[in-house]
Tab-separated table of C-alpha atoms in Angstrom:
chain	number	residue	atom	x	y	z
A	732	UNK	CA	76.343	70.594	-74.875
A	733	UNK	CA	75.752	72.190	-71.503
A	734	UNK	CA	72.272	73.220	-72.549
A	735	UNK	CA	71.266	69.573	-72.583
A	736	UNK	CA	72.019	69.112	-68.901
A	737	UNK	CA	68.911	68.086	-66.973
A	738	UNK	CA	67.335	70.661	-64.728
A	739	UNK	CA	66.363	68.789	-61.621
A	740	UNK	CA	63.516	70.064	-59.534
A	741	UNK	CA	64.858	71.017	-56.139
A	742	UNK	CA	63.270	69.124	-53.293
A	743	UNK	CA	62.040	72.459	-52.064
A	744	UNK	CA	59.670	72.445	-54.999
A	745	UNK	CA	56.142	73.495	-54.382
A	746	UNK	CA	53.501	70.870	-54.081
A	747	UNK	CA	49.848	71.430	-54.743
A	748	UNK	CA	48.630	69.539	-51.715
A	749	UNK	CA	49.698	69.111	-48.109
A	750	UNK	CA	51.989	66.126	-48.579
A	751	UNK	CA	55.386	66.655	-47.090
A	752	UNK	CA	58.995	66.391	-48.051
A	753	UNK	CA	60.627	63.000	-48.179
A	754	UNK	CA	62.775	62.260	-45.170
A	755	UNK	CA	66.342	62.201	-46.408
A	756	UNK	CA	69.077	63.063	-44.069
A	757	UNK	CA	70.689	66.289	-43.212
A	758	UNK	CA	73.797	67.812	-44.713
A	759	UNK	CA	73.778	71.506	-43.921
A	760	UNK	CA	74.711	74.051	-46.541
A	761	UNK	CA	74.122	77.651	-47.414
A	762	UNK	CA	72.189	78.698	-50.495
A	763	UNK	CA	74.393	80.323	-53.096
A	764	UNK	CA	73.619	81.216	-56.718
A	765	UNK	CA	74.085	78.564	-59.389
A	766	UNK	CA	73.446	76.958	-62.801
A	767	UNK	CA	71.303	74.391	-64.612
A	768	UNK	CA	69.240	73.625	-67.703
A	769	UNK	CA	65.760	72.152	-68.192
A	770	UNK	CA	64.204	68.727	-68.301
A	771	UNK	CA	60.551	68.498	-69.252
A	772	UNK	CA	60.227	65.145	-67.533
A	773	UNK	CA	60.656	66.664	-64.079
A	774	UNK	CA	57.499	66.404	-62.075
A	775	UNK	CA	56.873	67.053	-58.404
A	776	UNK	CA	56.365	63.726	-56.699
A	777	UNK	CA	54.301	62.907	-53.664
A	778	UNK	CA	56.448	63.364	-50.614
A	779	UNK	CA	56.401	61.527	-47.307
A	780	UNK	CA	56.361	63.114	-43.883
A	781	UNK	CA	59.509	63.114	-41.827
A	782	UNK	CA	57.973	60.968	-39.107
A	783	UNK	CA	57.595	57.888	-41.318
A	784	UNK	CA	61.182	56.668	-40.887
A	785	UNK	CA	63.528	56.850	-37.916
A	786	UNK	CA	65.815	59.874	-37.851
A	787	UNK	CA	69.478	59.300	-38.625
A	788	UNK	CA	71.541	60.283	-35.600
A	789	UNK	CA	74.506	59.823	-37.908
A	790	UNK	CA	73.133	62.554	-40.133
A	791	UNK	CA	73.272	65.261	-37.533
A	792	UNK	CA	73.869	68.752	-38.862
A	793	UNK	CA	77.619	69.384	-39.171
A	794	UNK	CA	78.964	72.156	-37.039
A	795	UNK	CA	78.152	75.501	-38.596
A	796	UNK	CA	81.370	77.301	-39.364
A	797	UNK	CA	80.297	80.580	-37.857
A	798	UNK	CA	79.646	81.061	-34.164
A	799	UNK	CA	76.278	82.403	-32.995
A	800	UNK	CA	77.907	85.800	-32.507
A	801	UNK	CA	78.604	85.945	-36.240
A	802	UNK	CA	74.924	85.638	-37.088
A	803	UNK	CA	73.332	89.046	-37.162
A	804	UNK	CA	69.598	89.784	-37.397
A	805	UNK	CA	68.495	90.794	-40.856
A	806	UNK	CA	68.086	94.481	-41.646
A	807	UNK	CA	64.565	95.561	-40.601
A	808	UNK	CA	63.998	96.720	-44.172
A	809	UNK	CA	64.290	93.089	-45.239
A	810	UNK	CA	61.021	92.415	-43.415
A	811	UNK	CA	59.428	95.773	-44.138
A	812	UNK	CA	59.591	95.615	-47.929
A	813	UNK	CA	57.693	92.324	-47.826
A	814	UNK	CA	55.294	93.099	-44.996
A	815	UNK	CA	53.857	96.137	-46.748
A	816	UNK	CA	53.050	93.770	-49.626
A	817	UNK	CA	51.335	91.082	-47.515
A	818	UNK	CA	54.276	88.740	-46.915
A	819	UNK	CA	54.028	87.255	-43.405
A	820	UNK	CA	56.398	85.268	-41.189
A	821	UNK	CA	55.444	83.455	-37.966
A	822	UNK	CA	57.821	82.244	-35.261
A	823	UNK	CA	60.960	82.673	-37.351
A	824	UNK	CA	63.670	85.237	-37.928
A	825	UNK	CA	66.096	85.856	-40.756
A	826	UNK	CA	69.747	86.088	-39.832
A	827	UNK	CA	72.798	86.922	-41.883
A	828	UNK	CA	76.224	85.404	-41.391
A	829	UNK	CA	79.487	85.104	-43.333
A	830	UNK	CA	77.837	82.638	-45.719
A	831	UNK	CA	74.665	84.626	-46.320
A	832	UNK	CA	71.104	84.528	-45.055
A	833	UNK	CA	69.390	81.768	-43.136
A	834	UNK	CA	66.020	81.251	-41.485
A	835	UNK	CA	65.903	80.344	-37.783
A	836	UNK	CA	63.194	79.484	-35.285
A	837	UNK	CA	62.480	82.315	-32.847
A	838	UNK	CA	60.624	80.017	-30.436
A	839	UNK	CA	60.143	76.351	-29.578
A	840	UNK	CA	57.633	74.415	-31.668
A	841	UNK	CA	56.091	71.259	-30.241
A	842	UNK	CA	55.284	68.395	-32.635
A	843	UNK	CA	51.808	68.658	-34.134
A	844	UNK	CA	49.731	66.235	-36.152
A	845	UNK	CA	49.366	68.784	-38.921
A	846	UNK	CA	51.998	70.969	-40.631
A	847	UNK	CA	52.411	74.476	-39.273
A	848	UNK	CA	52.729	77.602	-41.436
A	849	UNK	CA	55.804	79.762	-40.806
A	850	UNK	CA	55.722	81.930	-43.951
A	851	UNK	CA	53.110	83.202	-46.386
A	852	UNK	CA	54.301	84.794	-49.642
A	853	UNK	CA	51.773	86.185	-52.142
A	854	UNK	CA	52.064	85.553	-55.868
A	855	UNK	CA	52.393	89.275	-56.497
A	856	UNK	CA	55.908	89.252	-54.998
A	857	UNK	CA	57.140	86.412	-57.204
A	858	UNK	CA	58.596	86.267	-60.677
A	859	UNK	CA	57.065	83.426	-62.678
A	860	UNK	CA	57.071	82.263	-66.268
A	861	UNK	CA	55.294	79.272	-67.777
A	862	UNK	CA	57.453	76.275	-68.583
A	863	UNK	CA	56.028	75.930	-72.079
A	864	UNK	CA	54.716	78.117	-74.881
A	865	UNK	CA	52.804	80.368	-74.949
A	866	UNK	CA	54.872	82.281	-72.397
A	867	UNK	CA	52.703	83.461	-69.521
A	868	UNK	CA	53.855	85.588	-66.590
A	869	UNK	CA	52.346	85.875	-63.100
A	870	UNK	CA	52.243	88.714	-62.321
A	871	UNK	CA	52.409	89.927	-65.920
A	872	UNK	CA	54.989	92.710	-65.583
A	873	UNK	CA	56.124	92.786	-69.224
A	874	UNK	CA	54.151	95.285	-71.340
A	875	UNK	CA	53.036	94.457	-74.875
A	876	UNK	CA	55.736	95.194	-77.407
A	877	UNK	CA	58.659	95.409	-74.967
A	878	UNK	CA	61.827	93.992	-76.598
A	879	UNK	CA	62.656	91.872	-73.525
A	880	UNK	CA	59.752	89.642	-74.545
A	881	UNK	CA	61.352	89.083	-77.953
A	882	UNK	CA	64.557	88.036	-76.230
A	883	UNK	CA	62.665	85.638	-73.958
A	884	UNK	CA	60.720	84.339	-76.950
A	885	UNK	CA	63.972	83.537	-78.776
A	886	UNK	CA	65.007	80.978	-76.136
A	887	UNK	CA	64.668	77.241	-76.576
A	888	UNK	CA	61.566	76.125	-74.631
A	889	UNK	CA	63.231	72.833	-73.728
A	890	UNK	CA	66.651	73.956	-72.536
A	891	UNK	CA	66.761	77.675	-71.752
A	892	UNK	CA	64.691	78.107	-68.613
A	893	UNK	CA	67.641	79.712	-66.841
A	894	UNK	CA	68.148	82.290	-69.607
A	895	UNK	CA	64.461	83.260	-69.583
A	896	UNK	CA	64.403	83.693	-65.824
A	897	UNK	CA	67.599	85.727	-65.917
A	898	UNK	CA	66.007	88.102	-68.445
A	899	UNK	CA	62.884	88.385	-66.321
A	900	UNK	CA	64.931	89.037	-63.182
A	901	UNK	CA	67.024	91.748	-64.825
A	902	UNK	CA	63.890	93.402	-66.189
A	903	UNK	CA	62.295	93.377	-62.712
A	904	UNK	CA	65.384	95.104	-61.292
A	905	UNK	CA	64.892	97.878	-63.840
A	906	UNK	CA	61.132	98.250	-63.418
A	907	UNK	CA	60.105	101.237	-61.321
A	908	UNK	CA	58.294	100.363	-58.073
A	909	UNK	CA	58.862	96.640	-58.600
A	910	UNK	CA	59.453	94.654	-55.414
A	911	UNK	CA	62.615	93.027	-56.790
A	912	UNK	CA	64.360	96.400	-57.070
A	913	UNK	CA	64.347	96.367	-53.281
A	914	UNK	CA	64.778	92.638	-52.714
A	915	UNK	CA	67.759	92.545	-55.048
A	916	UNK	CA	69.765	94.432	-52.428
A	917	UNK	CA	69.643	91.297	-50.264
A	918	UNK	CA	70.702	88.821	-52.947
A	919	UNK	CA	74.358	87.719	-52.980
A	920	UNK	CA	76.624	89.808	-55.181
A	921	UNK	CA	78.943	88.298	-57.779
A	922	UNK	CA	81.748	88.240	-55.179
A	923	UNK	CA	79.513	86.507	-52.636
A	924	UNK	CA	78.214	83.796	-54.992
A	925	UNK	CA	79.664	80.295	-55.062
A	926	UNK	CA	78.373	79.768	-58.604
A	927	UNK	CA	80.958	78.047	-60.769
A	928	UNK	CA	79.610	80.119	-63.658
A	929	UNK	CA	81.596	82.936	-62.054
A	930	UNK	CA	84.715	80.854	-61.413
A	931	UNK	CA	88.009	81.527	-63.168
A	932	UNK	CA	89.753	78.851	-65.215
A	933	UNK	CA	92.253	78.359	-62.387
A	934	UNK	CA	89.420	77.811	-59.913
A	935	UNK	CA	87.747	75.254	-62.193
A	936	UNK	CA	91.007	73.306	-62.301
A	937	UNK	CA	90.960	73.204	-58.493
A	938	UNK	CA	87.881	70.988	-58.681
A	939	UNK	CA	90.133	68.092	-59.747
A	940	UNK	CA	87.139	66.900	-61.763
A	941	UNK	CA	87.680	67.446	-65.524
A	942	UNK	CA	84.119	66.473	-66.406
A	943	UNK	CA	82.532	68.979	-64.024
A	944	UNK	CA	84.994	71.687	-65.070
A	945	UNK	CA	84.159	71.082	-68.743
A	946	UNK	CA	80.444	71.250	-68.017
A	947	UNK	CA	80.809	74.607	-66.297
A	948	UNK	CA	82.912	76.003	-69.152
A	949	UNK	CA	80.142	75.040	-71.568
A	950	UNK	CA	77.502	76.559	-69.309
A	951	UNK	CA	79.391	79.834	-69.094
A	952	UNK	CA	80.013	79.896	-72.843
A	953	UNK	CA	76.324	79.296	-73.487
A	954	UNK	CA	75.326	82.255	-71.294
A	955	UNK	CA	78.011	84.442	-72.850
A	956	UNK	CA	76.879	83.677	-76.412
A	957	UNK	CA	73.299	84.505	-75.479
A	958	UNK	CA	74.408	87.850	-74.050
A	959	UNK	CA	76.473	88.669	-77.127
A	960	UNK	CA	73.503	87.876	-79.366
A	961	UNK	CA	70.978	90.010	-77.490
A	962	UNK	CA	73.080	92.773	-75.884
A	963	UNK	CA	75.006	93.945	-78.928
A	964	UNK	CA	75.739	97.631	-79.541
A	965	UNK	CA	72.590	98.167	-81.596
A	966	UNK	CA	70.032	97.183	-78.947
A	967	UNK	CA	67.751	99.829	-77.393
A	968	UNK	CA	68.975	101.522	-74.228
A	969	UNK	CA	66.150	99.972	-72.182
A	970	UNK	CA	67.652	96.573	-72.990
A	971	UNK	CA	71.302	97.579	-72.873
A	972	UNK	CA	71.060	98.945	-69.332
A	973	UNK	CA	69.707	95.632	-67.992
A	974	UNK	CA	73.103	93.972	-68.454
A	975	UNK	CA	75.824	96.386	-69.547
A	976	UNK	CA	78.493	93.710	-69.310
A	977	UNK	CA	78.472	89.910	-69.670
A	978	UNK	CA	79.369	89.292	-66.024
A	979	UNK	CA	76.147	90.992	-64.966
A	980	UNK	CA	74.132	88.654	-67.163
A	981	UNK	CA	76.060	85.571	-66.063
A	982	UNK	CA	75.445	86.557	-62.441
A	983	UNK	CA	71.714	86.844	-63.217
A	984	UNK	CA	71.723	83.401	-64.843
A	985	UNK	CA	73.365	81.861	-61.786
A	986	UNK	CA	71.033	83.669	-59.396
A	987	UNK	CA	67.942	82.702	-61.362
A	988	UNK	CA	69.002	79.099	-61.698
A	989	UNK	CA	69.864	78.476	-58.059
A	990	UNK	CA	66.651	80.085	-56.822
A	991	UNK	CA	64.245	78.665	-59.391
A	992	UNK	CA	61.441	76.427	-58.159
A	993	UNK	CA	59.331	74.455	-60.605
A	994	UNK	CA	55.707	74.259	-59.651
A	995	UNK	CA	52.255	73.620	-61.013
A	996	UNK	CA	50.281	76.773	-60.278
A	997	UNK	CA	46.542	76.808	-60.005
A	998	UNK	CA	45.052	80.272	-60.476
A	999	UNK	CA	41.287	80.154	-60.716
A	1000	UNK	CA	40.491	77.577	-63.380
A	1001	UNK	CA	43.943	77.837	-64.964
A	1002	UNK	CA	46.541	75.206	-64.124
A	1003	UNK	CA	49.994	76.249	-65.270
A	1004	UNK	CA	53.396	74.561	-64.917
A	1005	UNK	CA	55.664	77.445	-63.979
A	1006	UNK	CA	59.250	78.309	-63.127
A	1007	UNK	CA	59.300	80.683	-60.193
A	1008	UNK	CA	61.571	82.948	-58.162
A	1009	UNK	CA	60.131	83.232	-54.655
A	1010	UNK	CA	61.437	85.935	-52.311
A	1011	UNK	CA	62.036	85.029	-48.657
A	1012	UNK	CA	61.437	81.319	-49.321
A	1013	UNK	CA	64.704	81.333	-51.273
A	1014	UNK	CA	66.562	82.168	-48.057
A	1015	UNK	CA	66.000	78.701	-46.579
A	1016	UNK	CA	69.185	76.643	-46.684
A	1017	UNK	CA	69.641	73.012	-47.684
A	1018	UNK	CA	69.382	69.845	-45.602
A	1019	UNK	CA	69.121	66.171	-46.524
A	1020	UNK	CA	66.708	65.902	-43.601
A	1021	UNK	CA	64.682	69.099	-43.915
A	1022	UNK	CA	62.232	70.305	-41.322
A	1023	UNK	CA	60.145	72.377	-43.766
A	1024	UNK	CA	58.368	72.058	-47.100
A	1025	UNK	CA	56.438	74.300	-49.498
A	1026	UNK	CA	52.728	74.246	-50.250
A	1027	UNK	CA	50.698	76.259	-52.754
A	1028	UNK	CA	47.447	77.710	-51.353
A	1029	UNK	CA	45.517	78.328	-54.537
A	1030	UNK	CA	42.455	79.993	-53.022
A	1031	UNK	CA	44.391	83.217	-52.404
A	1032	UNK	CA	47.471	82.588	-54.593
A	1033	UNK	CA	49.834	82.229	-51.661
A	1034	UNK	CA	52.929	80.145	-51.091
A	1035	UNK	CA	53.115	78.595	-47.627
A	1036	UNK	CA	56.372	77.497	-46.014
A	1037	UNK	CA	55.362	74.826	-43.516
A	1038	UNK	CA	57.001	72.840	-40.727
A	1039	UNK	CA	56.632	69.084	-41.207
A	1040	UNK	CA	53.955	67.371	-39.168
A	1041	UNK	CA	55.428	65.772	-36.057
A	1042	UNK	CA	58.561	67.913	-36.227
A	1043	UNK	CA	59.989	69.279	-32.975
A	1044	UNK	CA	61.718	72.619	-33.388
A	1045	UNK	CA	63.833	74.350	-30.759
A	1046	UNK	CA	64.469	78.062	-30.605
A	1047	UNK	CA	67.502	78.857	-32.735
A	1048	UNK	CA	67.159	75.788	-34.973
A	1049	UNK	CA	67.656	76.510	-38.635
A	1050	UNK	CA	64.674	75.993	-40.926
A	1051	UNK	CA	65.703	73.990	-43.985
A	1052	UNK	CA	64.425	72.359	-47.150
A	1053	UNK	CA	65.925	69.702	-49.424
A	1054	UNK	CA	67.092	71.320	-52.656
A	1055	UNK	CA	67.635	68.127	-54.663
A	1056	UNK	CA	66.560	64.640	-53.685
A	1057	UNK	CA	68.630	61.703	-54.876
A	1058	UNK	CA	71.392	63.747	-56.534
A	1059	UNK	CA	75.166	63.475	-56.300
A	1060	UNK	CA	77.537	66.188	-55.169
A	1061	UNK	CA	78.518	67.087	-58.722
A	1062	UNK	CA	74.923	68.115	-59.441
A	1063	UNK	CA	74.829	70.224	-56.265
A	1064	UNK	CA	78.024	71.894	-57.461
A	1065	UNK	CA	76.611	72.559	-60.930
A	1066	UNK	CA	73.391	73.928	-59.582
A	1067	UNK	CA	74.272	75.613	-56.305
A	1068	UNK	CA	78.041	75.715	-55.918
A	1069	UNK	CA	78.344	73.561	-52.802
A	1070	UNK	CA	78.861	69.919	-51.903
A	1071	UNK	CA	78.305	67.883	-48.756
A	1072	UNK	CA	80.449	65.343	-46.974
A	1073	UNK	CA	77.305	63.506	-45.783
A	1074	UNK	CA	75.363	63.367	-49.055
A	1075	UNK	CA	73.641	59.958	-48.858
A	1076	UNK	CA	73.238	59.896	-52.643
A	1077	UNK	CA	76.859	60.261	-53.723
A	1078	UNK	CA	78.468	57.423	-55.682
A	1079	UNK	CA	81.829	55.848	-56.489
A	1080	UNK	CA	82.263	54.363	-59.957
A	1081	UNK	CA	83.770	50.927	-59.340
A	1082	UNK	CA	85.084	49.105	-62.403
A	1083	UNK	CA	86.211	45.748	-61.007
A	1084	UNK	CA	84.321	42.474	-60.596
A	1085	UNK	CA	84.381	42.332	-56.787
A	1086	UNK	CA	81.016	42.215	-54.960
A	1087	UNK	CA	80.048	41.956	-51.317
A	1088	UNK	CA	76.842	40.581	-49.851
A	1089	UNK	CA	74.289	43.382	-49.594
A	1090	UNK	CA	72.191	42.029	-46.715
A	1091	UNK	CA	75.251	41.235	-44.626
A	1092	UNK	CA	76.763	44.695	-45.188
A	1093	UNK	CA	73.504	46.442	-44.292
A	1094	UNK	CA	73.168	44.354	-41.140
A	1095	UNK	CA	76.622	45.322	-39.908
A	1096	UNK	CA	75.689	49.009	-39.996
A	1097	UNK	CA	72.026	48.659	-39.010
A	1098	UNK	CA	70.985	50.092	-42.359
A	1099	UNK	CA	67.366	49.436	-43.248
A	1100	UNK	CA	64.836	50.382	-45.886
A	1101	UNK	CA	64.261	49.743	-49.545
A	1102	UNK	CA	67.264	50.159	-51.865
A	1103	UNK	CA	66.252	53.717	-52.780
A	1104	UNK	CA	65.386	54.641	-49.202
A	1105	UNK	CA	68.201	53.395	-46.987
A	1106	UNK	CA	68.432	54.846	-43.494
A	1107	UNK	CA	70.202	54.037	-40.260
A	1108	UNK	CA	67.906	51.882	-38.135
A	1109	UNK	CA	68.061	53.340	-34.634
A	1110	UNK	CA	65.490	50.860	-33.367
A	1111	UNK	CA	68.090	48.106	-33.044
A	1112	UNK	CA	70.531	47.836	-30.195
A	1113	UNK	CA	73.588	46.242	-31.809
A	1114	UNK	CA	76.139	48.837	-32.847
A	1115	UNK	CA	73.517	51.557	-32.380
A	1116	UNK	CA	76.064	53.803	-30.711
A	1117	UNK	CA	78.401	53.685	-33.675
A	1118	UNK	CA	79.071	57.308	-34.503
A	1119	UNK	CA	80.955	56.280	-37.635
A	1120	UNK	CA	77.794	55.624	-39.631
A	1121	UNK	CA	76.769	58.750	-41.513
A	1122	UNK	CA	75.529	59.846	-44.898
A	1123	UNK	CA	78.693	58.600	-46.586
A	1124	UNK	CA	78.069	55.059	-45.315
A	1125	UNK	CA	74.454	55.203	-46.483
A	1126	UNK	CA	75.839	56.289	-49.859
A	1127	UNK	CA	78.392	53.467	-49.768
A	1128	UNK	CA	75.566	50.965	-49.286
A	1129	UNK	CA	74.112	52.198	-52.568
A	1130	UNK	CA	77.338	52.466	-54.530
A	1131	UNK	CA	79.443	49.423	-53.538
A	1132	UNK	CA	78.940	46.476	-55.928
A	1133	UNK	CA	76.858	43.910	-54.054
A	1134	UNK	CA	75.106	40.606	-54.514
A	1135	UNK	CA	72.132	39.114	-52.709
A	1136	UNK	CA	70.616	35.754	-53.576
A	1137	UNK	CA	67.865	34.822	-51.181
A	1138	UNK	CA	68.930	32.213	-48.633
A	1139	UNK	CA	72.330	31.528	-50.183
A	1140	UNK	CA	74.796	32.389	-47.384
A	1141	UNK	CA	77.883	34.449	-48.175
A	1142	UNK	CA	81.227	32.698	-47.770
A	1143	UNK	CA	83.458	34.641	-45.330
A	1144	UNK	CA	86.678	34.057	-47.245
A	1145	UNK	CA	85.110	35.256	-50.497
A	1146	UNK	CA	83.623	38.290	-48.782
A	1147	UNK	CA	86.969	39.317	-47.329
A	1148	UNK	CA	88.659	38.869	-50.686
A	1149	UNK	CA	86.028	41.094	-52.331
A	1150	UNK	CA	86.456	43.685	-49.582
A	1151	UNK	CA	90.196	43.840	-50.185
A	1152	UNK	CA	89.704	44.305	-53.923
A	1153	UNK	CA	87.183	47.106	-53.407
A	1154	UNK	CA	89.477	48.830	-50.918
A	1155	UNK	CA	92.387	48.589	-53.336
A	1156	UNK	CA	90.307	50.169	-56.091
A	1157	UNK	CA	89.357	53.038	-53.771
A	1158	UNK	CA	93.002	53.509	-52.835
A	1159	UNK	CA	93.943	53.581	-56.509
A	1160	UNK	CA	91.327	56.264	-57.228
A	1161	UNK	CA	92.593	58.324	-54.293
A	1162	UNK	CA	96.167	58.011	-55.548
A	1163	UNK	CA	95.138	59.505	-58.900
A	1164	UNK	CA	94.247	62.828	-57.280
A	1165	UNK	CA	97.098	65.366	-57.290
A	1166	UNK	CA	96.477	66.145	-53.602
A	1167	UNK	CA	95.333	64.225	-50.533
A	1168	UNK	CA	92.406	65.066	-48.280
A	1169	UNK	CA	94.833	66.165	-45.571
A	1170	UNK	CA	96.520	68.571	-47.975
A	1171	UNK	CA	93.144	69.931	-49.079
A	1172	UNK	CA	92.113	70.566	-45.494
A	1173	UNK	CA	95.405	72.289	-44.691
A	1174	UNK	CA	94.990	74.444	-47.769
A	1175	UNK	CA	91.508	75.494	-46.698
A	1176	UNK	CA	92.747	76.273	-43.194
A	1177	UNK	CA	95.707	78.296	-44.462
A	1178	UNK	CA	93.831	80.561	-46.894
A	1179	UNK	CA	92.908	83.806	-45.097
A	1180	UNK	CA	90.228	85.072	-47.485
A	1181	UNK	CA	89.707	82.759	-50.470
A	1182	UNK	CA	87.148	83.599	-53.104
A	1183	UNK	CA	83.822	81.848	-52.621
A	1184	UNK	CA	84.246	79.852	-55.821
A	1185	UNK	CA	87.776	78.723	-54.934
A	1186	UNK	CA	86.681	77.632	-51.477
A	1187	UNK	CA	83.728	75.702	-52.943
A	1188	UNK	CA	85.996	73.980	-55.477
A	1189	UNK	CA	88.487	72.806	-52.842
A	1190	UNK	CA	85.699	71.598	-50.552
A	1191	UNK	CA	84.186	69.633	-53.420
A	1192	UNK	CA	87.375	67.690	-54.117
A	1193	UNK	CA	87.900	67.227	-50.367
A	1194	UNK	CA	84.407	65.762	-49.990
A	1195	UNK	CA	85.028	63.337	-52.859
A	1196	UNK	CA	88.149	62.037	-51.140
A	1197	UNK	CA	86.522	61.854	-47.711
A	1198	UNK	CA	83.735	59.773	-49.230
A	1199	UNK	CA	86.227	57.275	-50.652
A	1200	UNK	CA	88.117	57.157	-47.368
A	1201	UNK	CA	84.870	56.592	-45.499
A	1202	UNK	CA	84.007	53.760	-47.887
A	1203	UNK	CA	87.396	52.131	-47.235
A	1204	UNK	CA	86.769	52.435	-43.500
A	1205	UNK	CA	83.270	50.982	-43.829
A	1206	UNK	CA	84.643	47.993	-45.721
A	1207	UNK	CA	87.281	47.500	-43.003
A	1208	UNK	CA	84.630	47.482	-40.294
A	1209	UNK	CA	82.526	45.088	-42.379
A	1210	UNK	CA	85.455	42.662	-42.483
A	1211	UNK	CA	85.830	42.768	-38.714
A	1212	UNK	CA	82.145	42.411	-37.914
A	1213	UNK	CA	81.084	40.111	-40.729
A	1214	UNK	CA	77.962	38.373	-39.433
A	1215	UNK	CA	78.529	34.651	-39.920
């Protein structure tokens, strides 16, 4: 069932100390609205600073599709509604483009030994609910006896985090003088969302991934059944008006899910694991090599958005966080409705018996680090100018079947035979797709105004094919440069 899908903590989760985000490389993407379910095993891990490993020049931010002229400053009211409630921003500006909001540096920032605060958001602006029973809300906006609490209380504590947050969000929109009545004007509409919860059946088929399409059908059906159960004709008007139609509720589920951050709050002596919707902080876009992280300042119940220690920022640079660390593109699609062609955590499911020598392959591409923390080693000279190496090659190093047995040297003829077999398997997988990557790209280029969900679906299948093609190319280069 879709409700059993794990809800991964985004890497832009809050942390209760000043440790920083792990340095994984950058694949730029806008924040849309998307889906998930819960996993009680998710905990926020200690995170390393971005200066601990060399940067990946191969992971440079892809060219943003819009030109600078297409980025417009945010409406002044966007700042005003938060500033009058003690939200503060320092050295940044919000801009809006064809793909939504983003946060950009308004001045140069020199590297410092300590993280630098760029945003402060008070708890009073957030929507939070405890992860476990008894349900607790900070701030507690639900009055005693209100039927929305009964609806929230009917959810499964283990799997229905997204449904609870959606109910809380819809209630906040309806609550007089609540901040979210104003902030909701700046959230993406149903037409602007890339959430596959809002995709048509035809658009799901465009994914060319039956498993992902089936998952999203189940997710949508789950949300629809919940709406039918709790928004029937006999409910009070104060509930009915929150979501008059199922699409409104499904939009709220997608919005809540994509913007949820799981965090351990400390308020006075109370420590509470909470699911939170954080205004302004939710406008930061994704990167596999983020330059910012979140920190909870418990003494005055404030969220801080901070620049990593040692990070150099230039005016106009986008401020980013890592939504999900160590997750494949299909999970990004489920959760946020986008994929990345340079996701260093993507995988290919090989089924044959061919293996190549891990240490030799890594040496060819100057890839260093522990198996879970590969990165391009820019400290070496050989092949250091190779622009081919990018996130897909880092991912290939993790996903290609390999062997490594101490001092036993690989045999060149056996290595080349294994390479050929792996390439043939990749070619076979590519041939099973109904379209090629070139056809996908032409289709994207030829569509004047595709829906956001259709565009996301075609990009997802394109990125899958580009990853396989990049793996074939990496194996070809490995054959040519094999180091013995």
